[in-house]
XYZ file of C-alpha atoms in Angstrom:
730
model
C -41.636 41.458 -65.657
C -42.410 44.853 -67.056
C -43.782 46.391 -70.230
C -40.947 46.514 -72.752
C -40.422 49.411 -75.117
C -39.791 47.851 -78.506
C -36.834 49.263 -80.339
C -37.537 49.618 -84.020
C -34.337 51.394 -85.001
C -31.288 50.056 -86.751
C -28.357 48.923 -84.649
C -25.849 51.460 -86.084
C -28.156 54.338 -85.193
C -28.573 52.944 -81.664
C -24.815 52.664 -81.221
C -24.294 56.189 -82.530
C -26.932 57.556 -80.131
C -25.352 55.776 -77.198
C -21.942 57.164 -78.105
C -23.294 60.699 -78.240
C -24.887 60.173 -74.833
C -21.578 59.010 -73.387
C -19.782 62.045 -74.770
C -22.469 64.327 -73.363
C -22.146 63.136 -69.779
C -20.539 65.580 -67.303
C -16.804 65.045 -67.368
C -15.697 67.178 -64.437
C -14.635 65.678 -61.140
C -17.213 65.893 -58.359
C -16.631 65.937 -54.581
C -16.413 62.455 -53.137
C -17.785 61.655 -49.695
C -15.890 59.682 -47.092
C -18.021 56.569 -47.555
C -17.398 56.603 -51.325
C -13.637 56.900 -50.901
C -13.590 54.144 -48.311
C -15.669 51.918 -50.553
C -13.448 52.542 -53.554
C -10.429 51.502 -51.534
C -12.133 48.266 -50.515
C -13.483 47.132 -53.881
C -10.629 44.717 -54.391
C -11.509 42.848 -51.191
C -15.159 42.444 -52.131
C -14.972 42.124 -55.875
C -14.532 38.391 -56.283
C -16.946 36.525 -58.488
C -16.708 38.938 -61.448
C -17.233 37.252 -64.785
C -18.513 37.757 -68.322
C -21.857 36.447 -69.590
C -22.031 37.092 -73.301
C -21.141 40.766 -73.569
C -22.188 41.558 -69.983
C -19.900 41.803 -66.978
C -21.637 40.098 -64.039
C -20.791 39.983 -60.350
C -19.070 43.359 -60.422
C -18.772 45.785 -57.505
C -19.127 49.467 -58.357
C -19.398 52.804 -56.597
C -21.164 55.219 -58.944
C -20.277 58.863 -59.410
C -22.029 61.150 -56.915
C -25.485 62.372 -57.945
C -26.601 65.767 -56.699
C -30.312 66.219 -56.005
C -32.919 68.680 -57.166
C -35.443 69.897 -54.584
C -39.129 69.373 -55.318
C -41.902 70.591 -53.015
C -45.128 68.639 -53.131
C -47.092 71.831 -52.501
C -45.998 72.910 -55.998
C -46.774 69.629 -57.758
C -49.478 69.616 -60.433
C -52.377 67.308 -59.509
C -53.261 65.680 -62.803
C -53.579 62.023 -63.785
C -53.908 62.639 -67.530
C -50.653 61.288 -68.835
C -49.612 61.409 -72.465
C -46.856 58.934 -71.553
C -49.282 56.504 -69.899
C -49.141 52.839 -70.767
C -52.345 52.844 -72.828
C -51.122 55.782 -74.921
C -47.739 54.137 -75.422
C -49.420 50.835 -76.327
C -51.517 52.633 -78.950
C -48.342 54.154 -80.401
C -46.764 50.693 -80.680
C -44.148 51.400 -78.011
C -45.385 48.839 -75.512
C -45.732 45.069 -75.601
C -47.543 43.703 -72.547
C -47.373 40.170 -73.976
C -43.623 40.123 -73.572
C -42.741 39.026 -70.033
C -39.205 39.293 -68.790
C -38.657 35.807 -67.403
C -35.711 34.541 -65.397
C -35.657 31.413 -67.594
C -36.179 30.796 -71.275
C -39.621 30.423 -72.822
C -39.011 26.702 -73.340
C -37.913 26.166 -69.742
C -40.930 28.042 -68.412
C -43.207 25.897 -70.577
C -41.611 22.796 -69.068
C -42.093 24.107 -65.525
C -45.750 24.889 -66.220
C -46.302 21.376 -67.593
C -44.837 20.019 -64.349
C -47.132 22.279 -62.348
C -50.268 21.117 -64.128
C -49.288 17.477 -63.647
C -48.538 17.674 -59.903
C -50.367 15.136 -57.704
C -52.443 16.019 -54.611
C -50.377 17.304 -51.699
C -51.595 16.572 -48.178
C -49.112 19.155 -46.900
C -51.283 22.012 -48.165
C -53.222 23.746 -45.413
C -56.850 23.803 -46.571
C -58.076 27.366 -46.170
C -61.128 28.126 -44.078
C -62.961 31.317 -44.948
C -65.072 33.660 -42.900
C -68.251 34.646 -44.709
C -68.446 38.121 -46.148
C -69.896 39.606 -42.958
C -67.400 37.782 -40.753
C -70.254 36.336 -38.720
C -68.696 33.062 -37.660
C -67.659 33.418 -34.019
C -65.964 30.030 -33.752
C -62.919 30.788 -35.910
C -60.459 33.660 -35.758
C -58.932 36.027 -38.270
C -57.224 39.418 -38.036
C -59.664 42.078 -36.852
C -60.574 44.639 -39.552
C -60.328 48.371 -38.928
C -60.297 51.370 -41.254
C -60.852 50.684 -44.960
C -61.345 52.842 -48.054
C -61.105 52.886 -51.847
C -57.785 54.076 -53.286
C -56.275 54.687 -56.747
C -57.917 52.963 -59.728
C -57.266 52.639 -63.463
C -58.940 55.949 -64.315
C -56.511 57.774 -61.987
C -53.375 56.018 -63.242
C -52.878 57.599 -66.644
C -54.187 54.420 -68.248
C -51.690 51.932 -66.830
C -51.784 48.146 -66.659
C -50.902 46.463 -64.352
C -50.934 48.662 -61.191
C -48.266 47.027 -58.949
C -49.524 48.783 -55.789
C -47.278 49.512 -52.794
C -48.028 51.298 -49.515
C -45.999 53.071 -46.816
C -47.455 54.181 -43.481
C -46.133 56.729 -41.001
C -47.465 58.115 -37.722
C -50.226 60.189 -39.384
C -50.075 59.608 -43.139
C -49.873 56.889 -45.754
C -48.535 57.020 -49.311
C -50.017 54.761 -52.003
C -48.167 54.276 -55.287
C -49.134 52.417 -58.456
C -48.199 52.378 -62.119
C -47.996 55.323 -62.533
C -49.745 57.521 -59.936
C -49.219 58.611 -56.338
C -51.663 59.604 -53.590
C -51.268 60.544 -49.920
C -54.018 59.789 -47.393
C -54.759 60.366 -43.745
C -55.236 57.270 -41.613
C -58.989 57.669 -41.940
C -58.855 57.661 -45.739
C -59.034 61.397 -46.437
C -57.173 62.287 -49.634
C -54.474 64.825 -48.727
C -52.537 64.801 -52.013
C -53.292 63.511 -55.501
C -53.811 61.147 -57.063
C -51.380 62.585 -59.566
C -49.182 61.139 -62.297
C -45.830 60.030 -60.890
C -44.048 62.029 -63.595
C -45.430 65.208 -61.991
C -43.318 64.568 -58.883
C -40.053 64.830 -60.800
C -38.485 67.939 -62.281
C -35.612 66.182 -64.085
C -36.323 65.256 -67.686
C -34.908 61.755 -67.122
C -37.789 60.954 -64.733
C -40.639 62.566 -66.635
C -41.393 59.615 -68.905
C -41.121 55.837 -68.973
C -41.744 55.231 -65.235
C -42.977 51.889 -63.879
C -42.564 49.489 -60.926
C -43.126 51.825 -57.954
C -41.451 51.543 -54.546
C -42.434 53.438 -51.393
C -40.998 53.261 -47.855
C -41.376 54.901 -44.470
C -38.157 54.923 -42.433
C -39.280 54.492 -38.805
C -35.820 55.222 -37.446
C -35.344 58.546 -39.244
C -38.972 59.620 -39.787
C -38.460 60.015 -43.538
C -40.221 58.867 -46.726
C -38.850 57.303 -49.910
C -40.737 57.209 -53.236
C -39.014 55.589 -56.214
C -39.774 54.319 -59.728
C -37.906 52.231 -62.239
C -37.387 54.141 -65.454
C -36.848 53.113 -69.035
C -37.298 49.426 -69.817
C -35.049 48.581 -72.763
C -33.551 52.100 -72.612
C -29.869 52.858 -72.114
C -30.697 56.149 -70.388
C -32.930 54.449 -67.805
C -32.365 53.685 -64.158
C -33.894 54.558 -60.789
C -35.778 57.775 -59.949
C -35.799 58.361 -56.180
C -37.376 60.976 -53.891
C -36.254 61.309 -50.257
C -38.319 63.528 -47.970
C -36.431 66.310 -46.199
C -38.634 66.066 -43.095
C -41.185 63.696 -41.621
C -43.952 65.548 -43.481
C -44.805 63.595 -46.651
C -46.593 66.661 -48.054
C -43.450 68.827 -47.951
C -40.107 69.023 -49.735
C -38.159 66.100 -51.208
C -34.669 65.662 -52.623
C -34.947 64.218 -56.134
C -32.270 61.867 -57.503
C -31.828 59.995 -60.770
C -29.379 57.071 -60.863
C -28.511 55.842 -64.361
C -28.177 52.106 -63.684
C -29.014 51.012 -67.245
C -26.078 50.870 -69.622
C -25.257 49.639 -73.094
C -25.512 46.003 -72.010
C -28.355 45.623 -69.482
C -31.359 47.417 -67.985
C -33.006 47.310 -64.537
C -36.294 45.498 -63.856
C -38.424 44.594 -60.832
C -36.717 46.858 -58.261
C -37.671 46.334 -54.618
C -36.492 48.679 -51.869
C -35.930 48.231 -48.150
C -34.985 50.425 -45.207
C -31.671 49.471 -43.623
C -29.822 50.786 -40.607
C -27.451 53.146 -42.449
C -28.642 52.811 -46.047
C -31.691 52.483 -48.241
C -31.226 49.252 -50.189
C -32.663 48.132 -53.502
C -32.437 44.899 -55.454
C -33.443 44.230 -59.042
C -33.040 41.980 -62.039
C -30.872 42.990 -64.997
C -31.900 42.026 -68.544
C -30.101 42.357 -71.853
C -31.639 44.391 -74.648
C -32.492 41.116 -76.312
C -34.717 40.273 -73.314
C -32.495 37.610 -71.694
C -31.973 37.562 -67.924
C -28.420 38.506 -66.984
C -28.171 38.641 -63.165
C -29.584 40.072 -59.965
C -27.960 43.240 -58.660
C -28.151 45.015 -55.316
C -27.765 48.723 -54.630
C -27.323 50.944 -51.566
C -27.857 54.657 -50.925
C -26.480 56.355 -47.798
C -29.421 57.501 -45.650
C -27.639 60.434 -44.043
C -26.784 61.850 -47.468
C -30.262 61.247 -48.861
C -32.005 62.926 -45.949
C -29.563 65.849 -45.858
C -30.079 66.522 -49.558
C -26.384 65.896 -50.238
C -24.781 64.275 -53.264
C -25.209 60.496 -53.126
C -22.867 57.841 -54.526
C -24.841 54.677 -55.196
C -23.168 51.362 -54.356
C -23.799 48.460 -56.730
C -22.983 44.754 -56.526
C -23.732 42.032 -59.066
C -24.874 38.624 -57.819
C -24.600 36.529 -60.977
C -27.346 34.543 -62.661
C -28.036 32.497 -59.508
C -28.878 35.668 -57.575
C -32.185 36.570 -59.181
C -34.868 38.782 -57.615
C -32.866 40.103 -54.644
C -35.267 41.218 -51.914
C -33.694 43.566 -49.344
C -34.763 43.148 -45.730
C -37.201 45.855 -44.615
C -36.450 46.919 -41.058
C -39.139 47.682 -38.454
C -39.295 48.090 -34.689
C -38.055 51.594 -33.846
C -41.015 52.577 -31.636
C -40.972 49.277 -29.779
C -37.220 49.194 -29.087
C -36.480 46.268 -31.437
C -34.818 48.090 -34.337
C -31.643 46.084 -35.075
C -28.124 47.462 -34.955
C -26.977 46.244 -38.371
C -24.777 49.233 -39.202
C -23.630 49.064 -42.823
C -24.416 45.357 -43.160
C -27.727 44.252 -44.618
C -29.517 41.036 -45.572
C -30.912 40.071 -48.968
C -32.967 37.050 -50.005
C -32.329 35.841 -53.556
C -33.901 33.131 -55.673
C -31.763 30.405 -57.304
C -35.017 29.516 -59.106
C -35.345 25.897 -58.110
C -38.688 26.287 -56.314
C -37.379 25.130 -52.935
C -34.280 26.945 -51.700
C -33.396 30.603 -51.415
C -30.055 32.230 -50.766
C -29.669 34.455 -47.698
C -26.816 36.906 -48.194
C -25.161 39.683 -46.186
C -23.682 42.714 -47.905
C -21.657 45.623 -46.584
C -21.552 48.186 -49.384
C -18.877 50.290 -47.687
C -16.316 47.475 -47.356
C -17.588 45.624 -50.416
C -17.910 42.380 -48.455
C -20.597 39.989 -49.699
C -21.139 36.732 -47.809
C -23.531 33.820 -47.999
C -25.333 33.016 -44.742
C -26.970 29.884 -46.129
C -29.801 28.394 -48.165
C -33.187 28.376 -46.395
C -35.201 25.437 -47.720
C -38.960 25.927 -47.930
C -39.606 22.570 -49.590
C -40.498 21.871 -53.196
C -42.953 24.036 -55.127
C -44.339 24.491 -58.601
C -44.799 27.528 -60.805
C -48.176 29.297 -60.568
C -50.606 28.943 -63.444
C -53.037 31.332 -65.145
C -56.025 32.393 -63.034
C -59.695 32.009 -64.059
C -62.513 34.366 -63.094
C -66.282 34.633 -63.346
C -66.267 35.734 -66.963
C -64.157 35.554 -70.074
C -60.398 35.745 -69.993
C -57.725 34.713 -67.516
C -54.977 36.526 -65.592
C -51.268 35.864 -65.293
C -49.843 34.895 -61.900
C -46.238 35.293 -63.073
C -43.794 33.032 -61.227
C -42.666 31.767 -57.801
C -40.144 34.533 -57.019
C -40.170 35.977 -53.449
C -42.364 39.066 -53.175
C -41.260 40.432 -49.803
C -38.659 40.170 -47.017
C -39.771 41.726 -43.717
C -37.722 42.009 -40.524
C -39.166 41.425 -37.085
C -37.398 40.509 -33.864
C -34.365 38.858 -35.457
C -36.193 36.992 -38.232
C -36.996 37.614 -41.880
C -40.406 36.754 -43.336
C -41.189 36.149 -46.997
C -44.107 35.109 -49.203
C -44.763 34.152 -52.820
C -47.291 32.602 -55.221
C -46.946 28.914 -56.056
C -49.264 26.331 -57.542
C -50.418 23.408 -55.456
C -52.915 20.566 -55.563
C -55.095 20.534 -52.423
C -56.739 17.339 -53.670
C -59.186 18.523 -56.306
C -56.814 19.797 -58.962
C -54.103 22.393 -59.418
C -54.718 25.950 -58.204
C -52.546 28.839 -57.064
C -51.678 29.058 -53.376
C -49.902 31.339 -50.922
C -46.554 30.173 -49.579
C -44.893 31.935 -46.638
C -41.951 31.380 -44.315
C -40.128 32.746 -41.270
C -36.331 32.599 -41.654
C -33.667 32.787 -38.956
C -31.224 35.449 -40.129
C -28.323 33.969 -38.180
C -28.602 30.342 -39.306
C -30.543 30.647 -42.603
C -32.938 27.989 -41.303
C -36.659 28.178 -40.702
C -37.810 30.079 -37.627
C -40.248 28.776 -35.011
C -43.283 29.725 -37.140
C -41.923 27.541 -39.948
C -43.346 27.645 -43.441
C -46.693 26.796 -44.968
C -48.745 26.603 -48.152
C -52.327 27.904 -47.959
C -54.960 26.973 -50.537
C -58.236 25.248 -51.328
C -59.904 23.410 -54.178
C -61.123 25.513 -57.079
C -59.826 28.820 -55.634
C -56.775 30.732 -56.868
C -54.751 32.990 -54.545
C -51.950 35.098 -55.986
C -49.622 38.089 -55.470
C -49.395 37.957 -51.669
C -47.602 40.422 -49.429
C -47.126 40.203 -45.661
C -46.122 42.159 -42.561
C -45.331 41.200 -38.957
C -46.203 43.031 -35.742
C -44.130 43.484 -32.612
C -45.675 40.353 -31.074
C -44.514 38.174 -34.026
C -48.051 37.883 -35.402
C -48.228 37.965 -39.203
C -50.887 39.107 -41.699
C -50.771 38.361 -45.421
C -52.983 39.925 -48.090
C -53.570 38.742 -51.667
C -55.967 38.579 -54.610
C -58.419 35.658 -54.739
C -60.387 34.522 -57.786
C -62.206 31.483 -59.196
C -64.443 30.510 -62.085
C -67.443 31.626 -60.026
C -66.044 34.839 -58.449
C -64.444 38.093 -59.551
C -60.896 38.962 -58.454
C -61.209 40.163 -54.836
C -58.962 41.192 -51.935
C -58.556 38.772 -49.017
C -56.366 38.543 -45.937
C -55.360 35.927 -43.418
C -52.676 35.664 -40.783
C -51.309 33.878 -37.768
C -50.512 34.670 -34.158
C -47.310 33.720 -32.424
C -49.280 31.171 -30.377
C -50.635 29.386 -33.472
C -49.168 26.002 -34.459
C -46.075 25.858 -36.644
C -46.868 26.290 -40.352
C -50.526 27.249 -39.884
C -52.532 30.320 -40.905
C -55.880 31.373 -39.474
C -59.063 31.530 -41.585
C -59.157 34.132 -44.321
C -61.520 37.100 -44.546
C -62.573 39.269 -47.460
C -61.497 42.902 -47.492
C -63.056 43.975 -50.797
C -65.211 42.004 -53.240
C -64.540 42.176 -56.959
C -67.245 43.991 -58.907
C -66.916 42.802 -62.489
C -64.971 40.468 -64.761
C -61.489 41.871 -65.283
C -60.552 43.211 -68.702
C -57.752 45.450 -69.942
C -56.292 46.629 -73.233
C -53.832 43.700 -73.274
C -55.016 40.263 -74.473
C -55.781 37.250 -72.268
C -54.073 35.956 -70.191
C -53.925 39.538 -68.951
C -51.342 41.133 -66.697
C -52.780 41.473 -63.174
C -49.588 42.776 -61.601
C -46.248 41.908 -60.094
C -46.878 42.606 -56.400
C -49.186 44.241 -53.844
C -48.496 46.236 -50.677
C -48.757 45.110 -47.044
C -46.931 47.037 -44.308
C -46.933 47.537 -40.541
C -47.752 50.789 -38.779
C -44.899 52.414 -36.814
C -46.911 51.561 -33.680
C -45.808 47.952 -34.246
C -49.394 46.688 -33.986
C -51.580 47.823 -36.910
C -51.352 46.166 -40.337
C -52.199 48.133 -43.500
C -52.815 46.509 -46.884
C -53.159 48.054 -50.339
C -54.663 45.274 -52.441
C -56.027 44.962 -55.968
C -59.549 43.981 -57.070
C -61.621 44.054 -60.264
C -63.534 47.349 -60.346
C -66.198 48.698 -62.663
C -64.200 51.696 -63.881
C -66.501 52.477 -66.794
C -64.037 51.219 -69.400
C -62.921 47.818 -70.649
C -59.371 49.143 -71.094
C -58.623 48.649 -67.414
C -60.933 47.314 -64.723
C -58.660 47.378 -61.724
C -58.987 49.227 -58.466
C -56.964 49.342 -55.264
C -58.325 49.325 -51.745
C -56.764 50.019 -48.330
C -57.653 48.092 -45.191
C -56.196 47.982 -41.680
C -56.056 44.927 -39.422
C -54.876 44.032 -35.953
C -54.799 41.246 -33.416
C -56.386 42.358 -30.130
C -53.931 40.271 -28.134
C -51.008 42.445 -29.238
C -51.114 45.581 -27.160
C -53.327 48.620 -27.152
C -52.663 52.347 -27.057
C -51.973 53.787 -23.597
C -54.979 55.247 -21.799
C -55.593 58.983 -21.650
C -53.792 60.499 -18.665
C -54.907 62.962 -16.060
C -52.294 65.558 -15.122
C -50.821 63.471 -12.290
C -50.497 59.717 -12.641
C -48.282 56.942 -11.420
C -46.104 54.962 -13.774
C -46.495 51.257 -12.962
C -43.718 48.784 -12.411
C -44.548 45.115 -12.950
C -42.942 42.716 -10.472
C -42.773 38.961 -10.165
C -44.683 37.433 -7.225
C -44.662 34.843 -4.502
C -45.664 31.265 -5.348
C -49.361 31.319 -6.241
C -51.983 29.421 -4.269
C -52.603 25.808 -5.167
C -55.805 26.745 -6.941
C -53.954 29.077 -9.293
C -53.110 32.750 -9.341
C -55.480 35.599 -8.594
C -55.114 38.934 -10.367
C -52.662 41.298 -8.692
C -52.667 45.068 -8.777
C -50.405 48.046 -9.290
C -52.164 51.092 -7.938
C -51.103 54.714 -8.311
C -52.455 57.635 -6.377
C -53.266 58.579 -2.823
C -55.612 60.847 -0.919
C -53.891 63.936 -2.280
C -54.558 62.960 -5.872
C -57.944 61.250 -6.110
C -57.914 60.931 -9.924
C -55.447 58.091 -10.150
C -54.898 55.236 -12.528
C -55.290 51.641 -11.391
C -53.300 48.959 -13.197
C -54.030 45.321 -12.729
C -53.421 41.905 -14.200
C -56.223 40.046 -15.896
C -56.517 37.127 -18.312
C -58.186 39.124 -21.102
C -54.907 39.965 -22.872
C -55.445 43.704 -23.193
C -52.176 45.417 -22.551
C -50.375 48.361 -21.030
C -47.493 48.134 -23.454
C -46.035 51.601 -24.068
C -46.993 52.436 -20.476
C -44.938 50.383 -18.053
C -41.503 49.213 -16.976
C -40.902 45.560 -16.205
C -38.120 44.931 -13.671
C -37.006 42.153 -11.389
C -35.133 42.469 -8.091
C -32.923 40.027 -6.279
C -34.886 39.079 -3.186
C -36.415 40.475 -0.004
C -35.947 44.146 0.764
C -36.733 47.741 -0.024
C -35.657 49.271 -3.314
C -35.433 52.691 -4.883
C -36.222 52.750 -8.604
C -36.017 55.833 -10.777
C -35.172 57.117 -14.224
C -31.667 58.238 -14.919
C -32.667 59.494 -18.381
C -35.879 61.525 -18.743
C -38.170 60.339 -21.497
C -41.818 60.352 -22.399
C -44.193 57.933 -20.691
C -45.125 56.485 -24.076
C -41.516 55.401 -24.544
C -41.710 52.833 -21.751
C -42.648 49.317 -22.756
C -42.601 45.813 -21.401
C -43.655 42.358 -22.402
C -44.216 39.231 -20.365
C -46.085 35.966 -20.243
C -46.284 32.813 -18.219
C -46.290 34.234 -14.697
C -48.365 36.006 -12.064
C -47.719 39.516 -10.866
C -47.968 41.200 -7.467
C -48.896 44.696 -6.349
C -47.275 47.772 -4.869
C -47.452 51.526 -4.526
C -45.198 54.525 -5.111
C -44.315 57.447 -2.898
C -43.843 59.886 -5.770
C -45.706 60.962 -8.853
C -45.003 61.083 -12.568
C -46.395 63.970 -14.562
C -48.400 63.222 -17.695
C -45.692 64.958 -19.701
C -43.384 62.117 -18.726
C -40.364 64.260 -17.921
C -39.350 62.563 -14.695
C -39.739 59.124 -13.304
C -39.926 56.850 -10.338
C -38.500 56.873 -6.882
C -39.034 55.191 -3.579
C -40.799 51.943 -4.429
C -40.759 49.741 -1.335
C -40.875 46.019 -1.925
C -41.278 43.474 0.812
C -41.407 39.710 0.982
C -39.478 36.774 -0.469
C -39.975 33.957 -2.878
C -39.763 32.899 -6.483
C -42.357 31.794 -8.974
C -42.882 28.047 -9.220
C -45.304 26.090 -11.387
C -47.258 27.529 -14.289
C -47.009 29.066 -16.739
C -50.438 30.673 -16.535
C -50.104 33.291 -19.291
C -51.443 36.345 -17.493
C -51.080 39.652 -19.301
C -51.310 43.242 -18.174
C -54.287 45.502 -18.682
C -55.476 48.811 -17.312
C -58.622 50.574 -16.128
C -59.415 53.964 -14.692
C -60.578 53.683 -11.103
C -61.543 55.753 -8.102
C -61.046 52.974 -5.576
C -58.826 53.680 -2.566
C -55.180 52.704 -2.664
C -54.609 49.018 -2.001
C -51.802 47.814 0.284
C -48.460 47.036 -1.286
C -47.404 43.387 -1.233
C -44.813 42.123 -3.655
C -42.525 39.109 -3.601
C -39.586 39.105 -5.942
C -37.500 36.678 -8.022
C -33.783 36.142 -8.075
C -32.105 38.653 -10.343
C -32.091 42.391 -10.940
C -32.873 43.083 -14.608
C -34.460 45.667 -16.846
C -36.031 44.729 -20.163
C -35.429 46.850 -23.307
C -35.343 50.017 -21.277
C -32.055 51.847 -20.766
C -32.006 54.708 -18.323
C -33.629 52.871 -15.393
C -31.669 52.416 -12.174
C -32.590 49.867 -9.500
C -30.851 50.220 -6.130
C -31.352 48.074 -3.034
C -31.399 50.409 -0.039
C -31.749 47.969 2.878
C -32.578 44.437 3.875
């Protein structure tokens, strides 16, 4: 649903211009990579479902000609947000129509759906939202813990653009914020390291120096690379997708710049959303005719190895037909925690048949051309969102019920969207979310839920999931008595099915929202929640009403971080010599319940040792331990067969009680070598429970405690290759 450039030229002139453009395209053959040749040879096997809708071919499978990149170095980029091609300037010139929304259905059908929404009866299935007060002073209810927060790009730094459509990507030390149509790079404390600058300044190719909108930004945890991309040219035959791929893990350095001409004489690309895959960067979008009618959803893939090497890239394209609208590619996470999936060339997409209840989960292999349907996850019935009031004149559009995200974590996909609901006191907009099993296309153990309350409107949510399967969702919240503000809520893996925790305010709105477009005004299409590569910290770039000093655009964006204290903590600082703990299962606990057990490193030769123990306070030594089991009584030797850093070791556990032991060798703080000579004595298996003890650590100068460990039945290692366990005697 983007601003549409209105063509005011005669059809013959448009056809003549398009013909000249076709004749002017490079005609020479270009080198073809192995993946392109393989894909071309397999198109026939994956090309079923091709048809014609009016004058448009839908459902097609295409491998585009290779596109060679241009190198751009961010150190050379002009920092300037004054943009003669900004939306306000284009609107003044009569080139932009913000009233014209690009809907999946006809205007009459949308009017019918909105009438149904306004007439819906109360729904006792809506979870009534509880809210922390502004200071978060209520100790009796939980919400994600806030961390760093700071103001980000606003209207005055955007070149005069409405709406902003903010997205955020976070790496180990940096974060990139993108909006319509500006980019900024920050440190994790909020220091501006680059920009804000007009997005057009990032591109050297003429094709990407005007008409940009709908930003995408990604951090690839697996490859330590960044992707920045913009849609280009609504209603323009020379439009498509402008993409930057960083050449290193430094987001302030050099990028390879690509332009993919996905628009043609029949359709143009809208609402692109990108996701990191195993072997490719994926993108899905909606295709519209130049008359404004929805044609189909299409999915695209770009080979990561080629992008990051700065090589020529052949984009893969596959049409999904009219029933495949708003394809959301899965966004992979989990590299640092050992849970990155091995999907290879196959990737998942969630599409919207637009019935308000079901979604289609699809798998696509762009190299073989194979497209398959996994199934139809059913979230239950829903209604289209309605316009949003505020404390002041004018309302805001909430668009429609399309999915706004699709996040991977531990074998599941998570999604969220805006719907309307009736919590009992009338129709408002609510947040709907779901966890989807990628294998069965059914709901996961967290289920699905709708979150709302009487008189309050929540819209444009986005979510992320940590390594512990806790989820946080951020959104805008408004009502007739409040300004549009940024709020968050979430759930922990231990929370009941379908339930979110109380919400908390990140940033209060400052003023009634106005913009240069008429009411109901465009507020946006999406916002940006993501997870830190550490697998624990959530970061949200939300939108609020800001006093920008002009009525032409009163929006601002704001960054906030959140976490759940129960999900891990960074490893402690190390002295030069320290012991690496191994967590073992124990003997049956006493009748009265388990007592904390200890792993102690150090001896008289090294007095500055680290003590590790088990406690019920749920702080963790994740990233700092190996969890193993052995097969009974005896003495064992345990050591690394593959050197790696200490911070690469991780374990997780719950529902049992752990014993103690000591080592006869040391591990240097550099983490180059590992364990040897752990003696384990005793017998037994764990019975009863579970008790839910978790690991924690403290520094200690206490003397070494005696080693007493009793072990369970099987020898195993958990998510940690390169560990060898050998029984040396009985």
